[in-house]
């Protein structure tokens, strides 16, 4: 029986364990300040056949739709920068191996961030535009979207996940659909938790402001609700005196 108990507990613990990691395996990474990140794109060295801006926009929306996270990402426009920036940039690199140290025949993209006190203060996403086999022009649109979403995840502060269906898994070979796995959601929600009550102790009361003013009918009902108890009170009081006279 003891063996069974240990096995069952071990199973549940393994089911609940997180697989996501943070960039640089840092334990105190806090992500970008305020959880709002705008990406700019430099398409000057990108293959003409690849709609990099469209890929960026579509991939950003994947990260935007996480109810448990306050993260807000958006496309900001074009840039001429090719270095780590704030806000972060996306660009295509013809000397991909020289810049990233990665194999041009197997790695289509890479990303990097710089931090101060755990807070990300600059970053970039570089796409393979070299003569290697993994030049982004050689990838399908579906795989390009997965790669872009994965690299954006790195710029946002996530490392690699050990879960094969996660977009943050080290390879896109096992990913068939463009979506976040629960482990990706756990990771991004850890870095950018939903801010319902965290930033401002009165944040939750903000909902009251969106309630429309009462209609005349509602006002009448409100007045009746105030008058009725008083009427009942005075009537009861009168009866009380009558009874005891
Ligand atoms: Zn990666």
PDB file of C-alpha atoms and ligand atoms in Angstrom:
ATOM      1  CA  UNK A   1       0.000   0.000   0.000  1.00  0.00           C
ATOM      2  CA  UNK A   2       2.838   2.374   0.776  1.00  0.00           C
ATOM      3  CA  UNK A   3       4.292   1.829  -2.674  1.00  0.00           C
ATOM      4  CA  UNK A   4       0.916   2.604  -4.286  1.00  0.00           C
ATOM      5  CA  UNK A   5       0.564   5.830  -2.291  1.00  0.00           C
ATOM      6  CA  UNK A   6       3.992   7.003  -3.347  1.00  0.00           C
ATOM      7  CA  UNK A   7       3.299   6.213  -6.982  1.00  0.00           C
ATOM      8  CA  UNK A   8      -0.033   8.036  -7.018  1.00  0.00           C
ATOM      9  CA  UNK A   9       1.422  11.102  -5.308  1.00  0.00           C
ATOM     10  CA  UNK A  10       4.350  11.057  -7.690  1.00  0.00           C
ATOM     11  CA  UNK A  11       1.941  10.954 -10.635  1.00  0.00           C
ATOM     12  CA  UNK A  12      -0.030  13.955  -9.439  1.00  0.00           C
ATOM     13  CA  UNK A  13       3.067  15.967  -8.674  1.00  0.00           C
ATOM     14  CA  UNK A  14       4.464  15.277 -12.113  1.00  0.00           C
ATOM     15  CA  UNK A  15       1.113  16.286 -13.679  1.00  0.00           C
ATOM     16  CA  UNK A  16       1.177  19.634 -11.851  1.00  0.00           C
ATOM     17  CA  UNK A  17       4.838  20.464 -12.392  1.00  0.00           C
ATOM     18  CA  UNK A  18       5.720  23.420 -14.570  1.00  0.00           C
ATOM     19  CA  UNK A  19       8.006  22.853 -17.527  1.00  0.00           C
ATOM     20  CA  UNK A  20       8.555  26.435 -18.620  1.00  0.00           C
ATOM     21  CA  UNK A  21      11.828  28.204 -17.935  1.00  0.00           C
ATOM     22  CA  UNK A  22      12.836  31.856 -18.049  1.00  0.00           C
ATOM     23  CA  UNK A  23      15.384  33.470 -20.364  1.00  0.00           C
ATOM     24  CA  UNK A  24      18.919  32.744 -19.202  1.00  0.00           C
ATOM     25  CA  UNK A  25      17.490  30.336 -16.610  1.00  0.00           C
ATOM     26  CA  UNK A  26      17.209  33.392 -14.380  1.00  0.00           C
ATOM     27  CA  UNK A  27      15.085  32.825 -11.281  1.00  0.00           C
ATOM     28  CA  UNK A  28      14.372  36.523 -10.692  1.00  0.00           C
ATOM     29  CA  UNK A  29      13.414  37.616 -14.194  1.00  0.00           C
ATOM     30  CA  UNK A  30      10.465  40.044 -14.111  1.00  0.00           C
ATOM     31  CA  UNK A  31       9.836  40.580 -17.828  1.00  0.00           C
ATOM     32  CA  UNK A  32       9.330  43.975 -19.477  1.00  0.00           C
ATOM     33  CA  UNK A  33       8.159  46.858 -17.303  1.00  0.00           C
ATOM     34  CA  UNK A  34       4.367  47.252 -17.052  1.00  0.00           C
ATOM     35  CA  UNK A  35       3.854  44.176 -19.244  1.00  0.00           C
ATOM     36  CA  UNK A  36       3.342  46.282 -22.357  1.00  0.00           C
ATOM     37  CA  UNK A  37       5.704  45.538 -25.233  1.00  0.00           C
ATOM     38  CA  UNK A  38       5.667  47.124 -28.702  1.00  0.00           C
ATOM     39  CA  UNK A  39       7.644  45.415 -31.468  1.00  0.00           C
ATOM     40  CA  UNK A  40       9.214  47.285 -34.398  1.00  0.00           C
ATOM     41  CA  UNK A  41      10.311  45.507 -37.580  1.00  0.00           C
ATOM     42  CA  UNK A  42      13.248  46.067 -39.937  1.00  0.00           C
ATOM     43  CA  UNK A  43      12.520  44.217 -43.202  1.00  0.00           C
ATOM     44  CA  UNK A  44      15.517  45.602 -45.168  1.00  0.00           C
ATOM     45  CA  UNK A  45      17.364  42.244 -45.389  1.00  0.00           C
ATOM     46  CA  UNK A  46      14.309  39.965 -45.323  1.00  0.00           C
ATOM     47  CA  UNK A  47      13.528  37.660 -48.273  1.00  0.00           C
ATOM     48  CA  UNK A  48      10.928  39.308 -50.499  1.00  0.00           C
ATOM     49  CA  UNK A  49       8.799  36.158 -50.426  1.00  0.00           C
ATOM     50  CA  UNK A  50       8.261  36.347 -46.644  1.00  0.00           C
ATOM     51  CA  UNK A  51       5.699  38.762 -45.151  1.00  0.00           C
ATOM     52  CA  UNK A  52       7.634  39.369 -41.936  1.00  0.00           C
ATOM     53  CA  UNK A  53       5.363  42.180 -40.714  1.00  0.00           C
ATOM     54  CA  UNK A  54       2.272  39.984 -41.199  1.00  0.00           C
ATOM     55  CA  UNK A  55       3.973  37.130 -39.349  1.00  0.00           C
ATOM     56  CA  UNK A  56       4.897  39.413 -36.450  1.00  0.00           C
ATOM     57  CA  UNK A  57       1.346  40.793 -36.169  1.00  0.00           C
ATOM     58  CA  UNK A  58      -0.247  37.338 -36.218  1.00  0.00           C
ATOM     59  CA  UNK A  59       2.250  35.891 -33.736  1.00  0.00           C
ATOM     60  CA  UNK A  60       1.802  38.790 -31.306  1.00  0.00           C
ATOM     61  CA  UNK A  61      -1.934  38.107 -31.169  1.00  0.00           C
ATOM     62  CA  UNK A  62      -1.195  34.556 -29.984  1.00  0.00           C
ATOM     63  CA  UNK A  63       0.512  35.991 -26.896  1.00  0.00           C
ATOM     64  CA  UNK A  64      -2.169  38.667 -26.377  1.00  0.00           C
ATOM     65  CA  UNK A  65      -5.048  36.277 -25.786  1.00  0.00           C
ATOM     66  CA  UNK A  66      -4.161  34.930 -22.357  1.00  0.00           C
ATOM     67  CA  UNK A  67      -6.855  35.714 -19.751  1.00  0.00           C
ATOM     68  CA  UNK A  68      -4.577  34.927 -16.796  1.00  0.00           C
ATOM     69  CA  UNK A  69      -1.904  37.369 -17.978  1.00  0.00           C
ATOM     70  CA  UNK A  70      -1.855  41.177 -18.137  1.00  0.00           C
ATOM     71  CA  UNK A  71       0.625  41.105 -21.038  1.00  0.00           C
ATOM     72  CA  UNK A  72      -0.170  43.419 -23.941  1.00  0.00           C
ATOM     73  CA  UNK A  73       1.958  43.215 -27.076  1.00  0.00           C
ATOM     74  CA  UNK A  74       1.529  45.051 -30.362  1.00  0.00           C
ATOM     75  CA  UNK A  75       3.221  45.936 -33.627  1.00  0.00           C
ATOM     76  CA  UNK A  76       4.588  49.487 -33.590  1.00  0.00           C
ATOM     77  CA  UNK A  77       5.852  50.033 -37.145  1.00  0.00           C
ATOM     78  CA  UNK A  78       9.116  49.914 -39.072  1.00  0.00           C
ATOM     79  CA  UNK A  79      12.634  50.583 -37.834  1.00  0.00           C
ATOM     80  CA  UNK A  80      16.150  50.690 -39.293  1.00  0.00           C
ATOM     81  CA  UNK A  81      17.745  49.267 -36.136  1.00  0.00           C
ATOM     82  CA  UNK A  82      19.623  45.939 -36.160  1.00  0.00           C
ATOM     83  CA  UNK A  83      20.604  45.805 -32.512  1.00  0.00           C
ATOM     84  CA  UNK A  84      19.106  45.168 -29.097  1.00  0.00           C
ATOM     85  CA  UNK A  85      16.588  47.943 -28.516  1.00  0.00           C
ATOM     86  CA  UNK A  86      13.821  49.210 -26.303  1.00  0.00           C
ATOM     87  CA  UNK A  87      11.169  48.710 -27.569  1.00  0.00           C
ATOM     88  CA  UNK A  88      12.438  45.425 -29.060  1.00  0.00           C
ATOM     89  CA  UNK A  89      12.978  44.905 -32.778  1.00  0.00           C
ATOM     90  CA  UNK A  90      12.657  42.099 -35.325  1.00  0.00           C
ATOM     91  CA  UNK A  91      15.119  42.033 -38.223  1.00  0.00           C
ATOM     92  CA  UNK A  92      16.606  39.693 -40.825  1.00  0.00           C
ATOM     93  CA  UNK A  93      20.313  38.866 -40.722  1.00  0.00           C
ATOM     94  CA  UNK A  94      22.358  37.663 -43.703  1.00  0.00           C
ATOM     95  CA  UNK A  95      25.326  36.850 -41.419  1.00  0.00           C
ATOM     96  CA  UNK A  96      23.105  34.801 -39.109  1.00  0.00           C
ATOM     97  CA  UNK A  97      25.857  32.478 -37.849  1.00  0.00           C
ATOM     98  CA  UNK A  98      28.306  35.319 -37.195  1.00  0.00           C
ATOM     99  CA  UNK A  99      25.728  37.225 -35.117  1.00  0.00           C
ATOM    100  CA  UNK A 100      24.045  34.363 -33.236  1.00  0.00           C
ATOM    101  CA  UNK A 101      26.586  31.523 -33.316  1.00  0.00           C
ATOM    102  CA  UNK A 102      23.735  29.268 -34.493  1.00  0.00           C
ATOM    103  CA  UNK A 103      23.833  26.754 -37.363  1.00  0.00           C
ATOM    104  CA  UNK A 104      22.398  28.455 -40.484  1.00  0.00           C
ATOM    105  CA  UNK A 105      21.226  25.073 -41.779  1.00  0.00           C
ATOM    106  CA  UNK A 106      19.005  24.191 -38.806  1.00  0.00           C
ATOM    107  CA  UNK A 107      18.108  27.393 -36.923  1.00  0.00           C
ATOM    108  CA  UNK A 108      15.638  29.848 -38.562  1.00  0.00           C
ATOM    109  CA  UNK A 109      15.521  32.432 -35.763  1.00  0.00           C
ATOM    110  CA  UNK A 110      17.045  33.565 -32.484  1.00  0.00           C
ATOM    111  CA  UNK A 111      16.332  36.111 -29.788  1.00  0.00           C
ATOM    112  CA  UNK A 112      18.125  37.897 -26.993  1.00  0.00           C
ATOM    113  CA  UNK A 113      17.270  40.206 -24.099  1.00  0.00           C
ATOM    114  CA  UNK A 114      19.268  42.403 -21.729  1.00  0.00           C
ATOM    115  CA  UNK A 115      18.205  42.913 -18.141  1.00  0.00           C
ATOM    116  CA  UNK A 116      18.818  45.240 -15.217  1.00  0.00           C
ATOM    117  CA  UNK A 117      17.841  43.987 -11.783  1.00  0.00           C
ATOM    118  CA  UNK A 118      15.777  41.224 -13.386  1.00  0.00           C
ATOM    119  CA  UNK A 119      13.752  43.660 -15.525  1.00  0.00           C
ATOM    120  CA  UNK A 120      14.156  43.308 -19.291  1.00  0.00           C
ATOM    121  CA  UNK A 121      15.273  46.660 -20.710  1.00  0.00           C
ATOM    122  CA  UNK A 122      16.072  45.773 -24.327  1.00  0.00           C
ATOM    123  CA  UNK A 123      15.843  42.885 -26.751  1.00  0.00           C
ATOM    124  CA  UNK A 124      15.793  41.754 -30.356  1.00  0.00           C
ATOM    125  CA  UNK A 125      14.602  38.929 -32.549  1.00  0.00           C
ATOM    126  CA  UNK A 126      16.808  37.980 -35.501  1.00  0.00           C
ATOM    127  CA  UNK A 127      15.620  35.914 -38.459  1.00  0.00           C
ATOM    128  CA  UNK A 128      17.872  33.753 -40.613  1.00  0.00           C
ATOM    129  CA  UNK A 129      18.337  35.444 -44.004  1.00  0.00           C
ATOM    130  CA  UNK A 130      21.644  33.673 -44.740  1.00  0.00           C
ATOM    131  CA  UNK A 131      22.568  31.271 -47.537  1.00  0.00           C
ATOM    132  CA  UNK A 132      21.903  28.314 -45.201  1.00  0.00           C
ATOM    133  CA  UNK A 133      19.086  25.786 -45.490  1.00  0.00           C
ATOM    134  CA  UNK A 134      17.130  27.384 -42.624  1.00  0.00           C
ATOM    135  CA  UNK A 135      16.802  30.741 -44.343  1.00  0.00           C
ATOM    136  CA  UNK A 136      13.233  31.746 -43.476  1.00  0.00           C
ATOM    137  CA  UNK A 137      12.325  31.735 -47.195  1.00  0.00           C
ATOM    138  CA  UNK A 138      12.603  27.925 -47.033  1.00  0.00           C
ATOM    139  CA  UNK A 139      10.004  27.475 -44.274  1.00  0.00           C
ATOM    140  CA  UNK A 140       6.253  27.051 -44.695  1.00  0.00           C
ATOM    141  CA  UNK A 141       4.029  29.896 -43.429  1.00  0.00           C
ATOM    142  CA  UNK A 142       2.745  27.631 -40.625  1.00  0.00           C
ATOM    143  CA  UNK A 143       6.276  26.871 -39.446  1.00  0.00           C
ATOM    144  CA  UNK A 144       7.281  30.527 -39.808  1.00  0.00           C
ATOM    145  CA  UNK A 145       4.405  31.517 -37.530  1.00  0.00           C
ATOM    146  CA  UNK A 146       5.433  28.952 -34.931  1.00  0.00           C
ATOM    147  CA  UNK A 147       9.073  30.092 -35.121  1.00  0.00           C
ATOM    148  CA  UNK A 148       8.047  33.760 -34.842  1.00  0.00           C
ATOM    149  CA  UNK A 149       5.731  33.062 -31.889  1.00  0.00           C
ATOM    150  CA  UNK A 150       8.514  31.033 -30.220  1.00  0.00           C
ATOM    151  CA  UNK A 151      11.141  33.766 -30.664  1.00  0.00           C
ATOM    152  CA  UNK A 152       8.724  36.464 -29.486  1.00  0.00           C
ATOM    153  CA  UNK A 153       8.255  34.289 -26.377  1.00  0.00           C
ATOM    154  CA  UNK A 154      12.022  34.518 -25.802  1.00  0.00           C
ATOM    155  CA  UNK A 155      11.954  38.324 -26.204  1.00  0.00           C
ATOM    156  CA  UNK A 156       9.139  38.436 -23.652  1.00  0.00           C
ATOM    157  CA  UNK A 157      11.379  36.560 -21.199  1.00  0.00           C
ATOM    158  CA  UNK A 158      10.535  32.887 -21.575  1.00  0.00           C
ATOM    159  CA  UNK A 159      13.181  30.176 -21.968  1.00  0.00           C
ATOM    160  CA  UNK A 160      12.572  26.699 -23.364  1.00  0.00           C
ATOM    161  CA  UNK A 161       9.785  24.441 -22.160  1.00  0.00           C
ATOM    162  CA  UNK A 162      10.198  20.709 -21.676  1.00  0.00           C
ATOM    163  CA  UNK A 163       6.651  20.127 -22.959  1.00  0.00           C
ATOM    164  CA  UNK A 164       6.646  18.914 -26.572  1.00  0.00           C
ATOM    165  CA  UNK A 165       3.353  20.625 -27.545  1.00  0.00           C
ATOM    166  CA  UNK A 166       4.451  23.989 -26.073  1.00  0.00           C
ATOM    167  CA  UNK A 167       5.312  26.759 -28.497  1.00  0.00           C
ATOM    168  CA  UNK A 168       8.388  27.309 -26.291  1.00  0.00           C
ATOM    169  CA  UNK A 169       9.661  23.750 -26.903  1.00  0.00           C
ATOM    170  CA  UNK A 170      13.155  23.909 -28.376  1.00  0.00           C
ATOM    171  CA  UNK A 171      12.018  22.682 -31.807  1.00  0.00           C
ATOM    172  CA  UNK A 172       8.899  23.362 -33.888  1.00  0.00           C
ATOM    173  CA  UNK A 173       8.995  19.814 -35.335  1.00  0.00           C
ATOM    174  CA  UNK A 174       6.289  18.540 -32.934  1.00  0.00           C
ATOM    175  CA  UNK A 175       4.032  21.583 -33.131  1.00  0.00           C
ATOM    176  CA  UNK A 176       1.142  21.153 -35.568  1.00  0.00           C
ATOM    177  CA  UNK A 177      -1.008  24.189 -34.672  1.00  0.00           C
ATOM    178  CA  UNK A 178      -0.277  27.797 -33.843  1.00  0.00           C
ATOM    179  CA  UNK A 179      -1.505  28.048 -30.256  1.00  0.00           C
ATOM    180  CA  UNK A 180      -0.203  28.287 -26.723  1.00  0.00           C
ATOM    181  CA  UNK A 181      -0.009  25.103 -24.671  1.00  0.00           C
ATOM    182  CA  UNK A 182      -0.958  25.292 -20.987  1.00  0.00           C
ATOM    183  CA  UNK A 183       2.745  25.426 -20.134  1.00  0.00           C
ATOM    184  CA  UNK A 184       3.232  28.523 -22.334  1.00  0.00           C
ATOM    185  CA  UNK A 185       0.205  30.120 -20.619  1.00  0.00           C
ATOM    186  CA  UNK A 186       1.638  29.242 -17.200  1.00  0.00           C
ATOM    187  CA  UNK A 187       4.982  30.810 -18.157  1.00  0.00           C
ATOM    188  CA  UNK A 188       3.613  34.071 -19.543  1.00  0.00           C
ATOM    189  CA  UNK A 189       1.145  34.353 -16.636  1.00  0.00           C
ATOM    190  CA  UNK A 190       4.056  33.910 -14.203  1.00  0.00           C
ATOM    191  CA  UNK A 191       6.031  36.752 -15.840  1.00  0.00           C
ATOM    192  CA  UNK A 192       3.011  39.013 -16.437  1.00  0.00           C
ATOM    193  CA  UNK A 193       0.282  38.031 -13.952  1.00  0.00           C
ATOM    194  CA  UNK A 194      -3.216  39.357 -14.391  1.00  0.00           C
ATOM    195  CA  UNK A 195      -3.252  42.781 -12.676  1.00  0.00           C
ATOM    196  CA  UNK A 196      -6.854  42.828 -11.453  1.00  0.00           C
ATOM    197  CA  UNK A 197      -5.793  43.793  -7.929  1.00  0.00           C
ATOM    198  CA  UNK A 198      -1.989  43.805  -7.953  1.00  0.00           C
ATOM    199  CA  UNK A 199      -0.948  47.244  -9.253  1.00  0.00           C
ATOM    200  CA  UNK A 200      -3.637  49.336  -7.582  1.00  0.00           C
ATOM    201  CA  UNK A 201      -5.616  48.311  -4.521  1.00  0.00           C
ATOM    202  CA  UNK A 202      -8.689  50.022  -6.010  1.00  0.00           C
ATOM    203  CA  UNK A 203      -8.280  48.475  -9.476  1.00  0.00           C
ATOM    204  CA  UNK A 204     -11.205  46.112  -8.960  1.00  0.00           C
ATOM    205  CA  UNK A 205     -13.510  49.063  -8.107  1.00  0.00           C
ATOM    206  CA  UNK A 206     -12.885  50.521 -11.571  1.00  0.00           C
ATOM    207  CA  UNK A 207     -15.697  48.303 -12.832  1.00  0.00           C
ATOM    208  CA  UNK A 208     -18.200  50.526 -10.991  1.00  0.00           C
ATOM    209  CA  UNK A 209     -17.348  53.378 -13.364  1.00  0.00           C
ATOM    210  CA  UNK A 210     -18.628  51.388 -16.325  1.00  0.00           C
ATOM    211  CA  UNK A 211     -22.118  50.963 -14.811  1.00  0.00           C
ATOM    212  CA  UNK A 212     -24.543  53.341 -16.606  1.00  0.00           C
ATOM    213  CA  UNK A 213     -26.611  55.839 -14.546  1.00  0.00           C
ATOM    214  CA  UNK A 214     -30.008  54.480 -13.389  1.00  0.00           C
ATOM    215  CA  UNK A 215     -33.023  54.900 -15.669  1.00  0.00           C
ATOM    216  CA  UNK A 216     -36.119  56.852 -14.387  1.00  0.00           C
ATOM    217  CA  UNK A 217     -37.819  53.477 -13.748  1.00  0.00           C
ATOM    218  CA  UNK A 218     -34.882  52.271 -11.679  1.00  0.00           C
ATOM    219  CA  UNK A 219     -34.845  55.570  -9.761  1.00  0.00           C
ATOM    220  CA  UNK A 220     -38.558  55.162  -8.957  1.00  0.00           C
ATOM    221  CA  UNK A 221     -37.935  51.602  -7.765  1.00  0.00           C
ATOM    222  CA  UNK A 222     -35.052  52.842  -5.613  1.00  0.00           C
ATOM    223  CA  UNK A 223     -37.260  55.544  -4.020  1.00  0.00           C
ATOM    224  CA  UNK A 224     -40.023  52.986  -3.354  1.00  0.00           C
ATOM    225  CA  UNK A 225     -37.466  50.674  -1.758  1.00  0.00           C
ATOM    226  CA  UNK A 226     -36.490  53.504   0.595  1.00  0.00           C
ATOM    227  CA  UNK A 227     -40.066  54.608   1.377  1.00  0.00           C
ATOM    228  CA  UNK A 228     -41.658  51.181   1.869  1.00  0.00           C
ATOM    229  CA  UNK A 229     -39.633  50.171   4.971  1.00  0.00           C
ATOM    230  CA  UNK A 230     -40.407  53.581   6.549  1.00  0.00           C
ATOM    231  CA  UNK A 231     -44.124  53.150   5.832  1.00  0.00           C
ATOM    232  CA  UNK A 232     -44.081  49.660   7.321  1.00  0.00           C
ATOM    233  CA  UNK A 233     -42.168  50.945  10.335  1.00  0.00           C
ATOM    234  CA  UNK A 234     -44.631  53.745  11.116  1.00  0.00           C
ATOM    235  CA  UNK A 235     -47.611  51.477  10.515  1.00  0.00           C
ATOM    236  CA  UNK A 236     -46.178  48.851  12.876  1.00  0.00           C
ATOM    237  CA  UNK A 237     -45.368  51.514  15.448  1.00  0.00           C
ATOM    238  CA  UNK A 238     -48.953  52.797  15.334  1.00  0.00           C
ATOM    239  CA  UNK A 239     -50.330  49.268  15.771  1.00  0.00           C
ATOM    240  CA  UNK A 240     -48.007  48.749  18.686  1.00  0.00           C
ATOM    241  CA  UNK A 241     -49.413  51.751  20.481  1.00  0.00           C
ATOM    242  CA  UNK A 242     -52.977  50.790  19.612  1.00  0.00           C
ATOM    243  CA  UNK A 243     -52.510  47.307  20.992  1.00  0.00           C
ATOM    244  CA  UNK A 244     -51.197  48.567  24.272  1.00  0.00           C
ATOM    245  CA  UNK A 245     -53.562  51.332  24.909  1.00  0.00           C
TER     246      UNK A 245
HETATM  247 ZN1  LIG B   1      14.229  28.858 -28.556  1.00  0.00          ZN
END
